[in-house]
C-alpha atoms as one frame of an Amber mdcrd trajectory, in Angstrom:
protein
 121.505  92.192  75.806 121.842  88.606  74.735 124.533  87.937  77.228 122.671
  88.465  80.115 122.027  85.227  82.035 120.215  87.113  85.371 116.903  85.680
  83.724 117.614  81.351  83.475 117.454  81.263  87.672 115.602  84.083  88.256
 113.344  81.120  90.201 112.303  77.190  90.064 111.161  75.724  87.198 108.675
  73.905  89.866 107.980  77.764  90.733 106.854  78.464  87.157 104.949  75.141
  86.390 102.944  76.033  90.014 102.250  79.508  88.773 101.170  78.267  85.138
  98.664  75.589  86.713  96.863  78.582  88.929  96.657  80.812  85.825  94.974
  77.948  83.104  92.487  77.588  86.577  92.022  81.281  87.089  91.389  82.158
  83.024  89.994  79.055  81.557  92.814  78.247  79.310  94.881  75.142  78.705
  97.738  76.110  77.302  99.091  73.733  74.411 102.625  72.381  74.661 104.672
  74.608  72.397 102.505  77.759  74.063 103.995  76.553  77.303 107.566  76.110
  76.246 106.916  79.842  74.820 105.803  81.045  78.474 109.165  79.724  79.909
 111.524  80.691  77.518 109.967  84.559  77.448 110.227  84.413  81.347 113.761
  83.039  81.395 115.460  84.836  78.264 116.716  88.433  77.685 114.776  88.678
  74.626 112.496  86.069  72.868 110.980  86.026  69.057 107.621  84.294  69.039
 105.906  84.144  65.718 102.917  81.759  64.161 100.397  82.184  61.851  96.644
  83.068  62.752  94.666  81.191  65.297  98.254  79.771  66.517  97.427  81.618
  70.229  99.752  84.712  70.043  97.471  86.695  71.831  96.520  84.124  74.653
 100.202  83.700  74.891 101.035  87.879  75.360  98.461  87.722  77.926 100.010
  84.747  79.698 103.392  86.577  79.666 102.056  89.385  81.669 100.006  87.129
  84.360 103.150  84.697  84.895 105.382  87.488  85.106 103.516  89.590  87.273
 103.066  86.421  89.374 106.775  85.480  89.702 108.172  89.156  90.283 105.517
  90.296  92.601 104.468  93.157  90.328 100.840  94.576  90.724  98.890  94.668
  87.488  96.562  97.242  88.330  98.436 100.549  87.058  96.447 102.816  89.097
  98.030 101.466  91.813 101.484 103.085  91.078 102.152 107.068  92.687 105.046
 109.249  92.859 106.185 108.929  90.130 106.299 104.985  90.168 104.982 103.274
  87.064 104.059  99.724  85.931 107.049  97.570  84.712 105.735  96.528  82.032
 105.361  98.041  79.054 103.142  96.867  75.731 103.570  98.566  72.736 102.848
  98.138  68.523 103.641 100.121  65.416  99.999 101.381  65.084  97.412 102.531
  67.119  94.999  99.982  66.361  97.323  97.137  67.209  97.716  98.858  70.350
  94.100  98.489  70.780  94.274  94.915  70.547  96.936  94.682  73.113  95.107
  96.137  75.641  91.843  94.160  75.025  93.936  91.389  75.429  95.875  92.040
  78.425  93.777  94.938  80.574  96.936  96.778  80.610  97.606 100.087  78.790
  99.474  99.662  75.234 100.950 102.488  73.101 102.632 102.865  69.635 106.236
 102.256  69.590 106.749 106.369  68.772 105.026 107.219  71.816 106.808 104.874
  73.759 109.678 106.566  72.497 108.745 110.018  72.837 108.612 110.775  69.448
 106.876 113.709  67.780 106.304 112.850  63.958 108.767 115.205  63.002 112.059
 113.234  63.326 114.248 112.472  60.164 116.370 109.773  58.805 119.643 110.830
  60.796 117.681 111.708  64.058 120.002 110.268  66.926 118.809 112.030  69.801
 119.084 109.629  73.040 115.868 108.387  74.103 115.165 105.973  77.076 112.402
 103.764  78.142 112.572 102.539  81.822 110.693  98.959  82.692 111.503  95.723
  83.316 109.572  93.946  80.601 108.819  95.038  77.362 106.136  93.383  74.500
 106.077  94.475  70.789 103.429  93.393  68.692 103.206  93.141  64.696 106.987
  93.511  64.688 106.959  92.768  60.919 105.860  96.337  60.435 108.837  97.856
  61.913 111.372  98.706  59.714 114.772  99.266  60.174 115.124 102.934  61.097
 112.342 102.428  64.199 113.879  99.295  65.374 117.513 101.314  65.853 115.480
 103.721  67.538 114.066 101.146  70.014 116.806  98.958  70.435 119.113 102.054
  71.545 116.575 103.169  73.261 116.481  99.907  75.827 118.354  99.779  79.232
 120.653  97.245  79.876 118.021  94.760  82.124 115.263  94.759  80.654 113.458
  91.246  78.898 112.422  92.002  75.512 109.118  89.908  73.687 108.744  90.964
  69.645 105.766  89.191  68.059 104.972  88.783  65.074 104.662  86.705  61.837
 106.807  86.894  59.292 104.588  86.028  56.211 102.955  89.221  56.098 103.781
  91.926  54.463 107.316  93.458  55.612 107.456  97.356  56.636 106.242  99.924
  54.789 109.764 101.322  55.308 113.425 100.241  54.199 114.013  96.678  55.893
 112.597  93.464  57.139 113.805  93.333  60.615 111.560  90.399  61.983 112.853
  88.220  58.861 115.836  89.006  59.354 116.316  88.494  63.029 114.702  84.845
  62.540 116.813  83.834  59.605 120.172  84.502  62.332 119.040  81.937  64.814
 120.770  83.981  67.082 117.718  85.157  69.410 116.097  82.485  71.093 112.715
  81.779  69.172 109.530  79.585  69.514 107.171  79.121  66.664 103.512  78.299
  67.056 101.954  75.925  64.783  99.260  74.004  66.288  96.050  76.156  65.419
  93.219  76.626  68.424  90.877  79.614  66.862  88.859  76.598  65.086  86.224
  75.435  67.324  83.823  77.617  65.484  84.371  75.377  62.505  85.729  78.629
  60.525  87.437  78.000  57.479  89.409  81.606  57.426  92.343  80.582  59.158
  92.404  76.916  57.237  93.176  79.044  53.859  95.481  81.372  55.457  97.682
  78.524  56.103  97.014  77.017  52.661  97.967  80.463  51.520 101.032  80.558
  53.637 102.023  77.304  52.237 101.621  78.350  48.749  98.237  76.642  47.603
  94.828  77.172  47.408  92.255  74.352  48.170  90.007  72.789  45.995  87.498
  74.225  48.419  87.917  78.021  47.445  85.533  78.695  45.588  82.817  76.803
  47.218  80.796  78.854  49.686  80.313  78.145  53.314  79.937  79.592  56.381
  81.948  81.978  56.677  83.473  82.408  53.339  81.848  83.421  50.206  83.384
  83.658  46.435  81.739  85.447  43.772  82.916  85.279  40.201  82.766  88.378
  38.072  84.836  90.700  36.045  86.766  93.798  36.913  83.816  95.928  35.296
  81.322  93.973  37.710  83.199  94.491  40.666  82.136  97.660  41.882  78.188
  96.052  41.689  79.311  93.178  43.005  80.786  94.472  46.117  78.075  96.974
  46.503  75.389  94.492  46.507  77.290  92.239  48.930  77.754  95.800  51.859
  74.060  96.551  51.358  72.544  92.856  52.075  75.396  92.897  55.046  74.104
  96.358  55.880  70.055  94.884  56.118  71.447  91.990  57.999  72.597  94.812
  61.017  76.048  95.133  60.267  77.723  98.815  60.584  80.051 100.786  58.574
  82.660  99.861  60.990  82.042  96.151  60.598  82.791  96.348  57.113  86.465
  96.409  55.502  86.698  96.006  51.854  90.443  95.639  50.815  91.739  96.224
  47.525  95.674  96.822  46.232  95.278  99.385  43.963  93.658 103.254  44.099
  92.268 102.808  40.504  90.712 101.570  37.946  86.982 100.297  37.805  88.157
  98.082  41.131  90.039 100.333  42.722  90.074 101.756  46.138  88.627 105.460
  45.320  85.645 103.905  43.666  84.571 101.292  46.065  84.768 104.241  48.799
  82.651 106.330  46.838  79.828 103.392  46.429  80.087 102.719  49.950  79.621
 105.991  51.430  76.611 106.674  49.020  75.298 103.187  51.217  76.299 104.334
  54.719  76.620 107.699  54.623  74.613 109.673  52.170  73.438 112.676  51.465
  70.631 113.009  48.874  68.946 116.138  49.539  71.957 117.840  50.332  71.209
 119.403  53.822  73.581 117.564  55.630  77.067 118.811  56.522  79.538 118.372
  53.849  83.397 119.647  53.041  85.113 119.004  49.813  88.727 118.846  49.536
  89.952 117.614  46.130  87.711 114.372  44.901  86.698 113.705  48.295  83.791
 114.706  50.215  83.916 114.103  54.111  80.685 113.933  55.816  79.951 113.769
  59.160  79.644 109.972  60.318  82.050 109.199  57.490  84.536 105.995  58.477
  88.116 107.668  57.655  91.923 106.822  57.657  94.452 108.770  59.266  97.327
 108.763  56.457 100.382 110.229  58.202 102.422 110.019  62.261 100.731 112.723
  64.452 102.599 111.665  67.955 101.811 114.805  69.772  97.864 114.429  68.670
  98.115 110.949  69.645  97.181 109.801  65.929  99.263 107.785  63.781  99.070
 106.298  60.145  96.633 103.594  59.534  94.226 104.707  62.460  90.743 104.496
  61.589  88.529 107.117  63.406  85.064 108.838  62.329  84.020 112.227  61.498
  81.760 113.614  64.768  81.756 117.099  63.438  82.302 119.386  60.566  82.408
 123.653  61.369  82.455 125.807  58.677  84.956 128.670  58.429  82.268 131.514
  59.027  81.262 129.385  61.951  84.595 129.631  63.634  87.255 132.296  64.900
  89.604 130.576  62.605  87.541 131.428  59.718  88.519 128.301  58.186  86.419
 124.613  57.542  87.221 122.244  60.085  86.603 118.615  60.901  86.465 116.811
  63.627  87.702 112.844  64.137  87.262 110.573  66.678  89.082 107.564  66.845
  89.761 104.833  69.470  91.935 106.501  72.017  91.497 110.480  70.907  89.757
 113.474  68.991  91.268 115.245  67.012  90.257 118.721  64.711  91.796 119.372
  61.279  91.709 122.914  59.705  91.334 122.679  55.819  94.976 122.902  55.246
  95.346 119.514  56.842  92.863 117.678  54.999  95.294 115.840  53.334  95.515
 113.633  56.036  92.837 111.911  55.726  90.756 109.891  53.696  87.736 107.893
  53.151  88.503 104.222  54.996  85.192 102.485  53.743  87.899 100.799  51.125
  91.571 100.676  52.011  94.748  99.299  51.014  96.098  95.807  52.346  99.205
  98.139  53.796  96.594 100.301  55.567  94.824  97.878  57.061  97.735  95.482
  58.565  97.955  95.680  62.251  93.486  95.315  62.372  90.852  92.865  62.729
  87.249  93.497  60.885  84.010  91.583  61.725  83.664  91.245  57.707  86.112
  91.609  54.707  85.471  91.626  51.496  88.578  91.288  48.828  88.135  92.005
  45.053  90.793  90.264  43.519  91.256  90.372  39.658  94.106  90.392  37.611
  93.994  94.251  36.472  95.473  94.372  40.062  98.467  91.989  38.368 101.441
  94.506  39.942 100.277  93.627  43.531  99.098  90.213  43.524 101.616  88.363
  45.543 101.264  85.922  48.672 102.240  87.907  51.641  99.609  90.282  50.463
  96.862  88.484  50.180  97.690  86.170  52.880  97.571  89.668  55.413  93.696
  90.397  53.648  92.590  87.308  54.314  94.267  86.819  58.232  92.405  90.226
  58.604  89.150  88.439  58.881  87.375  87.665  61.843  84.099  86.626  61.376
  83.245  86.304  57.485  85.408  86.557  54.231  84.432  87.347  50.359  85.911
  86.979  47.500  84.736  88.413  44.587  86.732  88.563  40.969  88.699  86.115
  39.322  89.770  82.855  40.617  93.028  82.548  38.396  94.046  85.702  39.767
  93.875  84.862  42.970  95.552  81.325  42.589  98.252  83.234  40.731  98.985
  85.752  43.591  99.100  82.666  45.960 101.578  81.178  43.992 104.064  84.211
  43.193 106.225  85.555  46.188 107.506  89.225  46.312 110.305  89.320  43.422
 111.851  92.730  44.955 114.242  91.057  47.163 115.135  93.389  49.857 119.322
  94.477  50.485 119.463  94.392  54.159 123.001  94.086  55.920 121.186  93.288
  59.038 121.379  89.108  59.326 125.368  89.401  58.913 125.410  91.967  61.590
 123.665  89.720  63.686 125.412  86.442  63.194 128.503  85.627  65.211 132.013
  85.580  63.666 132.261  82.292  63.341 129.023  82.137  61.420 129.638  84.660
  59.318 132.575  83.330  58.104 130.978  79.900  57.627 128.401  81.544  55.068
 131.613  83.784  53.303 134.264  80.955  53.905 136.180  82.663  50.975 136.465
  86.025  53.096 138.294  87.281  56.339 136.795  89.560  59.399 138.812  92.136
  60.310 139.680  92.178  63.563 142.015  94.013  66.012 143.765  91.230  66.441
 144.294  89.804  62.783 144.489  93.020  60.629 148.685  92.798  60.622 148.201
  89.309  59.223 145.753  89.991  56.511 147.401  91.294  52.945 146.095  95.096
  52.408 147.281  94.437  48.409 144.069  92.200  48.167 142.366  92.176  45.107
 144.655  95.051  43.872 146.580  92.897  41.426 147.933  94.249  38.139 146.500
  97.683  39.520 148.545 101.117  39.865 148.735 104.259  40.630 149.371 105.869
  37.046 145.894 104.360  36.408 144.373 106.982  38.434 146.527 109.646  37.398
 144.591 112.563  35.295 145.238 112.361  31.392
């Protein structure tokens, strides 16, 4: 792919400069510098990285892809406008659902998770190499620091031979779920053409979220922390007082008009007197209760689902259209002697689907009032609230906090223990990952610069190269039996 040069005269520079005038007129935008050498390199490269931190303009960016390139190739955005069998050439597309969301809010063009771009069906395992194809001209992935290695075979193999590829991301949250850390990786080569955004424009509010992200990113916290302001809060209290604390903090948010929906607390750990299954239970007893018992209710386990309960979708349903970390709500619950089935059912609505679940598959859900960082990267909350304390020692590291806090969009609290937090800020994920993936990526000659005590071997060196190496003072009555 990287050897295609079709793209560098597809047309003028003066062509694309023209084009990128008309769009900051039609859209309001003024693009800053590096977001403009972004918009050309994307437009005249086989495949292009960008990454940044929050507030860096990713998103106006994606959306500026699409209009420029649309522009330039005479493509018609409007999807509706493509029959028999024609379809839109360009294709948007994230690890979750939600993200997907975002994508199209952004653009006005349809997005889709990367497995149903792929035609995937939940059921495929580790050594699945069935041939898939995607056909388009353009293609944008979003969050690519939540694919791991297995998906992004999948979607490189999956990729025709002209087609301009745009992964996104930012590589100081957390890496996949899965084995791998593909976006890291592919950055650290230097061999895919790359633009980083730096300068931050989501500020004119005078928010302060996206200031301590990037103090976080750095590695520091500021001397401002724990002071309140507008949009931040910290509260100082225990691990026992957390539960109150965080209860107190829903219910005045909850007077002040804000909806279950508008609320994501995000804690590490399951757990403990902080931990995720308790703060779900205090803050469905605030949203969503049930006190004289007449309203609908199924239990399954230590969980009691409700309808108008907030829940998270906890495993890849690709032929329900439902995926893992999509958050959807309960619209109805049907008892088993109200049904042919003759067995309890629930019903979920989330963003792009419904979706019914007989007892038996109750198991994939759960309560999503309180989730875990994991669960809730790839999403944007009007309000998030973070216990942090340092019971939750095990998973207090930077990329993790630095995705709960870049998940905030209007207001951010803290409540727990400030040394914990500062100490999560300052310690970086000591599981180093084994991935082969940078050497496979790096060139020959760079590969041997970084091993300059090894050979490659080649078709045309492997006569020269000593097979006897490293088999010195080594032989074969060593490996005969005694």
């Amino acid at each position: 792919m990287m050897r295609q040069k079709e793209y560098e005269e597809l047309f003028p520079k003066s062509e694309f400069y023209i084009a990128l005038g008309e769009l900051e007129d039609r859209i309001g935008v003024s693009y800053g510098e590096t977001q403009k050498v972004a918009l050309e390199k994307a437009l005249m490269s086989p495949m292009l990285i960008l990454t940044g931190g929050p507030g860096t303009g990713k998103t106006t960016v994606i959306k500026g892809i699409v209009e420029l390139y649309a522009e330039l190739n005479g493509v018609n955005l409007d999807p509706m406008s493509y029959k028999d069998g024609q379809k839109l050439p360009i294709l948007l597309a994230a690890p979750t659902g939600r993200a997907a969301k975002r994508m199209t809010e952004s653009t006005g063009l349809p997005a889709m998770t990367i497995h149903r771009l792929l035609g995937m069906n939940g059921q495929e395992q580790l050594d699945d190499d069935n041939e898939r194809s995607i056909e388009g001209k353009l293609l944008i992935i979003d969050e690519m620091s939540m694919v791991d290695i297995w998906l992004a075979n999948q979607l490189f193999r999956a990729l025709p031979a002209h087609m301009q590829v745009i992964l996104v991301g930012d590589q100081d949250q957390l890496p996949s779920v899965g084995p791998g850390q593909v976006l890291k990786d592919m950055l650290r080569s230097n061999e895919i053409p790359t633009v980083e955004l730096t300068d931050i424009y989501r500020q004119e509010d005078g928010s302060s979220i996206i200031e301590l992200a990037h103090d976080i990113r750095q590695g520091f916290l500021p001397a401002t922390f724990t002071k309140n302001s507008a949009d931040r809060s910290f509260f100082h209290c225990t691990v026992n007082q957390i539960a109150e604390v965080v209860e107190k903090v829903v219910e005045n948010a909850k007077k002040k008009g804000f909806r279950a929906k508008d609320i994501q607390v995000l804690a590490p750990m399951y757990r403990g007197p902080a931990g995720i299954d308790i703060l779900n239970r205090k803050m469905q007893e605030i949203f969503n209760a049930n006190p004289d018992g007449k309203r609908k209710e199924v239990k399954f386990g230590d969980i009691v689902f409700r309808i108008g309960d907030r829940v998270l979708q906890l495993v890849n349903q690709p032929e329900k259209n439902v995926f893992n970390g999509d958050f959807g709500e309960i619209v109805s619950i049907i008892y088993a002697k109200e049904n042919t089935e003759k067995q309890d059912m629930v019903v979920v609505q989330f963003d792009q689907t419904e979706v019914e679940y007989f007892r038996q598959e109750f198991g994939q859900l759960t309560h999503a009032y309180c989730c875990s960082i994991h669960k809730a990267q790839g999403s944007e909350f009007p309000i998030v609230i973070m216990p942090v304390v340092r019971s939750y020692y095990r998973m207090l590291r930077r990329d993790i906090l630095y995705t709960a806090v870049t998940r905030s969009k209007q207001f951010l609290i803290v409540c727990g223990e400030e040394d914990a937090f500062r100490m999560g800020v300052e310690r970086i994920d000591e599981d180093k990952r084994n991935t082969t993936l940078y050497e496979r990526l790096l060139s020959e000659e760079d590969l041997l610069a970084t091993v300059s005590n090894r050979k490659l071997l080649t078709e045309e060196n492997w006569m020269t190269i000593d097979p006897m190496i490293g088999m010195s003072g080594i032989t074969p009555y060593q490996f005969m039996r005694a």
